[in-house]
Amino acid sequence: MYGGYLIAAPALLVAMSLRFVVAVTRASGIPTALVNPKAAWSPRLVRDVIDDISSKRHQYVVFVPPFRFGLVNVVRSGTSTFLRTTPDADRSNNLALLPEATGIPREYPVRVRKNAADLTQEERVRFVAAVLELRNKVVDGDPDGVNWWFKWDQVHSRSGTHTHSVTVNNISQDQAAPAFLAWHRVVVNEFEKALQAIDPDITVPYWDWTTDPRRTPDRSGRLVDLMTADFMGAARGEVGPPFTSLYASAGGGVTREATGSPAAPPATLRRLMPVGKGPREVATDDLDWSDQPAWGVRPAGMSPVDSGNPWIPDDRGVLWDGFGGDRSDAYRRLLDDLYLAHSWCHRFVGGDIALDDFSRAFRDPFVFLIHSNVDRLYASWQLRQQDDRRDWAWRLDSTKLYGTEDTHHDLKNPLNPWSGGSQSVAPWTASPPLMAKDPSVVRPPLYDKYAYDDELTCSWSALLMGKRLPNGDRVEATIQYDVVPAGSVDIQLVLGPALRWWKSVTIADLANTPTTLPGFPGSGTGVRVIEAEDDNRGGTVRVATASLPTTRLLLSKQVRSWFWIKRELQYQLGDLEFLPDGSRLVLSWVAD
């Protein structure tokens, strides 16, 4: 029964897009809708699924635990129409085996940061509403009563907590401190957590700074204005709606400048974007320095730039120097170019956000769109599979990532204010030390688009979003919470509905594996293997949670090479500390 209808799968894969189904809703025991909690289309009524399949818009695939996939067929019998996992009139219906939607395991939420131009109107409204709600929430335990919005300005401007540029003889140099990218990744992550405490589905969007934010193209090419009274506020002068409550404005009252209190609003909030020109069209002399109270005139050392030379390279141009050459200084080369591009963007926006008076930058919500883009480009550099795909990408390995900068005190000291002690602020005063090498800091967040989307290494970013891997494979990762006993984690391999050839996942605990990686490990107490082929659709291995920091996954498959067929290693996946205790990792190998 299972293999009989899989023969048609390749044609269906080409003709239609696949929608994976993991549960159903029922009425009187009969399925009424198909559900996948992670999918934007979910739930889908049965009549609409029938229409989708009949019109060849979409093909639905059901996953029947533990290892079965099945294509959903529309079967007509007399005047009735059924959804079945067999194309014949057999009344057995595998959909009846699927769990009820309310009873499926809680899954790791795949929240993806999007280009601000691609946000729907509802997403714009919800983002703004969450930012404004931060203004109304006082941070627990804060001795000054600072709210969650003003907290980011306090964090960014407080001496001893902000990592920005290299300082020589107490003079800031135009060179990024080694922990610049790590520190700002954490601040965007923490800001996002604060927003998600208000609205769990919110992520921090990014501004594609190769475009003018007043006319930035969305995915379809339509020009979108971010600087509106219902989203990011004005491009020039006072920011105004929707963020007037974030500063004192003309209403006067107690201000931060008058009292020195971090809980009081700043007197004003301004921007000075050049008129009619975007970041790649503008020259230094186009910028308006007249409203910068800290300067009055253009800062010394900033020479004009020919208007014909873009300030901002394209995404791959910014990252170019970070590839090639010696690995030892690749991070520093990437850091210098990315820091410079980010600095230009601060200066392009102008006003309080301008870098040369960075202590005020995080008073403006737009700064998070800039730094979300910084982190997207940093993640793009980390995730590009430039080396052998069978190696675990060294730019995701904390022992190799920072190269010659690794021993700098900036990277050896805790990242403040998230590390407790005298340099912390509420609510992190009792937090354990957070280091730049911590997996949560090294691990890239999920973005809708990376600079090298077609060259992504095997990583959580690629697997959780189902991105295609370098050898043409697509392996989708799902993490289910609280489904196995505490102290353990299940790792499961499932072969996709159209696949028949051998696939395997080797779980190799490097602390107990005698064989050098990469390659197939030999025997050893730390080696476990899951195989899938033909009617064997997969399997599960349980491992101790304590072993995850020293464990790698090796993904292998059977390939045709000239006149023979062989089994060979394709990918490695590290950073298994990402998996929560008591969870199940399901790796669905759906395309090869």
PDB file of N, CA, C and O in Angstrom, residues 151-178:
ATOM      1  N   LYS A 151      15.157  51.406  28.405  1.00  0.00           N
ATOM      2  CA  LYS A 151      16.232  50.508  28.839  1.00  0.00           C
ATOM      3  C   LYS A 151      17.301  50.368  27.762  1.00  0.00           C
ATOM      4  O   LYS A 151      18.498  50.301  28.076  1.00  0.00           O
ATOM      5  N   TRP A 152      16.938  50.351  26.480  1.00  0.00           N
ATOM      6  CA  TRP A 152      17.923  50.133  25.410  1.00  0.00           C
ATOM      7  C   TRP A 152      18.848  51.328  25.256  1.00  0.00           C
ATOM      8  O   TRP A 152      20.036  51.167  24.975  1.00  0.00           O
ATOM      9  N   ASP A 153      18.327  52.516  25.480  1.00  0.00           N
ATOM     10  CA  ASP A 153      19.181  53.706  25.475  1.00  0.00           C
ATOM     11  C   ASP A 153      20.140  53.659  26.662  1.00  0.00           C
ATOM     12  O   ASP A 153      21.330  53.980  26.550  1.00  0.00           O
ATOM     13  N   GLN A 154      19.645  53.211  27.813  1.00  0.00           N
ATOM     14  CA  GLN A 154      20.495  53.091  28.997  1.00  0.00           C
ATOM     15  C   GLN A 154      21.608  52.078  28.760  1.00  0.00           C
ATOM     16  O   GLN A 154      22.777  52.327  29.068  1.00  0.00           O
ATOM     17  N   VAL A 155      21.266  50.936  28.179  1.00  0.00           N
ATOM     18  CA  VAL A 155      22.248  49.890  27.894  1.00  0.00           C
ATOM     19  C   VAL A 155      23.308  50.397  26.931  1.00  0.00           C
ATOM     20  O   VAL A 155      24.514  50.152  27.105  1.00  0.00           O
ATOM     21  N   HIS A 156      22.899  51.127  25.908  1.00  0.00           N
ATOM     22  CA  HIS A 156      23.809  51.538  24.840  1.00  0.00           C
ATOM     23  C   HIS A 156      24.726  52.674  25.263  1.00  0.00           C
ATOM     24  O   HIS A 156      25.844  52.801  24.758  1.00  0.00           O
ATOM     25  N   SER A 157      24.251  53.516  26.150  1.00  0.00           N
ATOM     26  CA  SER A 157      25.041  54.696  26.511  1.00  0.00           C
ATOM     27  C   SER A 157      25.809  54.535  27.820  1.00  0.00           C
ATOM     28  O   SER A 157      26.698  55.329  28.115  1.00  0.00           O
ATOM     29  N   ARG A 158      25.489  53.511  28.597  1.00  0.00           N
ATOM     30  CA  ARG A 158      26.109  53.338  29.912  1.00  0.00           C
ATOM     31  C   ARG A 158      27.579  52.957  29.775  1.00  0.00           C
ATOM     32  O   ARG A 158      27.938  52.033  29.054  1.00  0.00           O
ATOM     33  N   SER A 159      28.437  53.636  30.453  1.00  0.00           N
ATOM     34  CA  SER A 159      29.868  53.343  30.431  1.00  0.00           C
ATOM     35  C   SER A 159      30.108  51.940  30.959  1.00  0.00           C
ATOM     36  O   SER A 159      29.574  51.547  31.995  1.00  0.00           O
ATOM     37  N   GLY A 160      30.916  51.179  30.218  1.00  0.00           N
ATOM     38  CA  GLY A 160      31.278  49.852  30.663  1.00  0.00           C
ATOM     39  C   GLY A 160      30.378  48.749  30.133  1.00  0.00           C
ATOM     40  O   GLY A 160      30.653  47.577  30.318  1.00  0.00           O
ATOM     41  N   THR A 161      29.262  49.129  29.451  1.00  0.00           N
ATOM     42  CA  THR A 161      28.374  48.089  28.927  1.00  0.00           C
ATOM     43  C   THR A 161      28.373  48.054  27.413  1.00  0.00           C
ATOM     44  O   THR A 161      27.970  47.045  26.832  1.00  0.00           O
ATOM     45  N   HIS A 162      28.815  49.099  26.778  1.00  0.00           N
ATOM     46  CA  HIS A 162      28.659  49.170  25.321  1.00  0.00           C
ATOM     47  C   HIS A 162      29.974  48.889  24.605  1.00  0.00           C
ATOM     48  O   HIS A 162      30.989  49.523  24.880  1.00  0.00           O
ATOM     49  N   THR A 163      29.959  47.931  23.707  1.00  0.00           N
ATOM     50  CA  THR A 163      31.140  47.580  22.926  1.00  0.00           C
ATOM     51  C   THR A 163      30.958  48.111  21.516  1.00  0.00           C
ATOM     52  O   THR A 163      30.085  47.640  20.791  1.00  0.00           O
ATOM     53  N   HIS A 164      31.772  49.092  21.133  1.00  0.00           N
ATOM     54  CA  HIS A 164      31.567  49.702  19.826  1.00  0.00           C
ATOM     55  C   HIS A 164      32.862  49.786  19.043  1.00  0.00           C
ATOM     56  O   HIS A 164      33.128  48.982  18.161  1.00  0.00           O
ATOM     57  N   SER A 165      33.709  50.772  19.354  1.00  0.00           N
ATOM     58  CA  SER A 165      34.929  50.962  18.581  1.00  0.00           C
ATOM     59  C   SER A 165      36.157  50.789  19.464  1.00  0.00           C
ATOM     60  O   SER A 165      36.086  50.840  20.694  1.00  0.00           O
ATOM     61  N   VAL A 166      37.284  50.558  18.814  1.00  0.00           N
ATOM     62  CA  VAL A 166      38.556  50.424  19.509  1.00  0.00           C
ATOM     63  C   VAL A 166      38.946  51.783  20.090  1.00  0.00           C
ATOM     64  O   VAL A 166      38.793  52.821  19.444  1.00  0.00           O
ATOM     65  N   THR A 167      39.438  51.773  21.320  1.00  0.00           N
ATOM     66  CA  THR A 167      39.854  53.014  21.969  1.00  0.00           C
ATOM     67  C   THR A 167      41.357  52.973  22.230  1.00  0.00           C
ATOM     68  O   THR A 167      41.883  51.988  22.760  1.00  0.00           O
ATOM     69  N   VAL A 168      42.049  54.019  21.817  1.00  0.00           N
ATOM     70  CA  VAL A 168      43.473  54.157  22.060  1.00  0.00           C
ATOM     71  C   VAL A 168      43.685  55.475  22.796  1.00  0.00           C
ATOM     72  O   VAL A 168      43.284  56.540  22.319  1.00  0.00           O
ATOM     73  N   ASN A 169      44.314  55.407  23.990  1.00  0.00           N
ATOM     74  CA  ASN A 169      44.526  56.597  24.814  1.00  0.00           C
ATOM     75  C   ASN A 169      43.225  57.359  25.040  1.00  0.00           C
ATOM     76  O   ASN A 169      43.155  58.591  24.939  1.00  0.00           O
ATOM     77  N   ASN A 170      42.150  56.592  25.313  1.00  0.00           N
ATOM     78  CA  ASN A 170      40.824  57.151  25.593  1.00  0.00           C
ATOM     79  C   ASN A 170      40.200  57.859  24.395  1.00  0.00           C
ATOM     80  O   ASN A 170      39.234  58.604  24.539  1.00  0.00           O
ATOM     81  N   ILE A 171      40.726  57.655  23.189  1.00  0.00           N
ATOM     82  CA  ILE A 171      40.165  58.253  21.981  1.00  0.00           C
ATOM     83  C   ILE A 171      39.596  57.135  21.121  1.00  0.00           C
ATOM     84  O   ILE A 171      40.295  56.176  20.784  1.00  0.00           O
ATOM     85  N   SER A 172      38.310  57.251  20.776  1.00  0.00           N
ATOM     86  CA  SER A 172      37.662  56.228  19.962  1.00  0.00           C
ATOM     87  C   SER A 172      38.192  56.280  18.537  1.00  0.00           C
ATOM     88  O   SER A 172      38.275  57.344  17.927  1.00  0.00           O
ATOM     89  N   GLN A 173      38.591  55.129  18.025  1.00  0.00           N
ATOM     90  CA  GLN A 173      39.101  55.028  16.664  1.00  0.00           C
ATOM     91  C   GLN A 173      37.985  54.559  15.725  1.00  0.00           C
ATOM     92  O   GLN A 173      37.005  53.956  16.151  1.00  0.00           O
ATOM     93  N   ASP A 174      38.140  54.835  14.436  1.00  0.00           N
ATOM     94  CA  ASP A 174      37.132  54.407  13.460  1.00  0.00           C
ATOM     95  C   ASP A 174      37.394  52.959  13.050  1.00  0.00           C
ATOM     96  O   ASP A 174      37.552  52.631  11.884  1.00  0.00           O
ATOM     97  N   GLN A 175      37.488  52.106  14.063  1.00  0.00           N
ATOM     98  CA  GLN A 175      37.703  50.675  13.862  1.00  0.00           C
ATOM     99  C   GLN A 175      36.894  49.930  14.906  1.00  0.00           C
ATOM    100  O   GLN A 175      36.884  50.285  16.077  1.00  0.00           O
ATOM    101  N   ALA A 176      36.159  48.911  14.468  1.00  0.00           N
ATOM    102  CA  ALA A 176      35.257  48.207  15.372  1.00  0.00           C
ATOM    103  C   ALA A 176      36.028  47.433  16.422  1.00  0.00           C
ATOM    104  O   ALA A 176      37.048  46.800  16.133  1.00  0.00           O
ATOM    105  N   ALA A 177      35.521  47.450  17.645  1.00  0.00           N
ATOM    106  CA  ALA A 177      36.048  46.582  18.690  1.00  0.00           C
ATOM    107  C   ALA A 177      35.726  45.136  18.307  1.00  0.00           C
ATOM    108  O   ALA A 177      34.711  44.859  17.665  1.00  0.00           O
ATOM    109  N   PRO A 178      36.574  44.174  18.695  1.00  0.00           N
ATOM    110  CA  PRO A 178      36.368  42.782  18.273  1.00  0.00           C
ATOM    111  C   PRO A 178      34.998  42.215  18.623  1.00  0.00           C
ATOM    112  O   PRO A 178      34.475  41.373  17.896  1.00  0.00           O
TER     113      PRO A 178
END
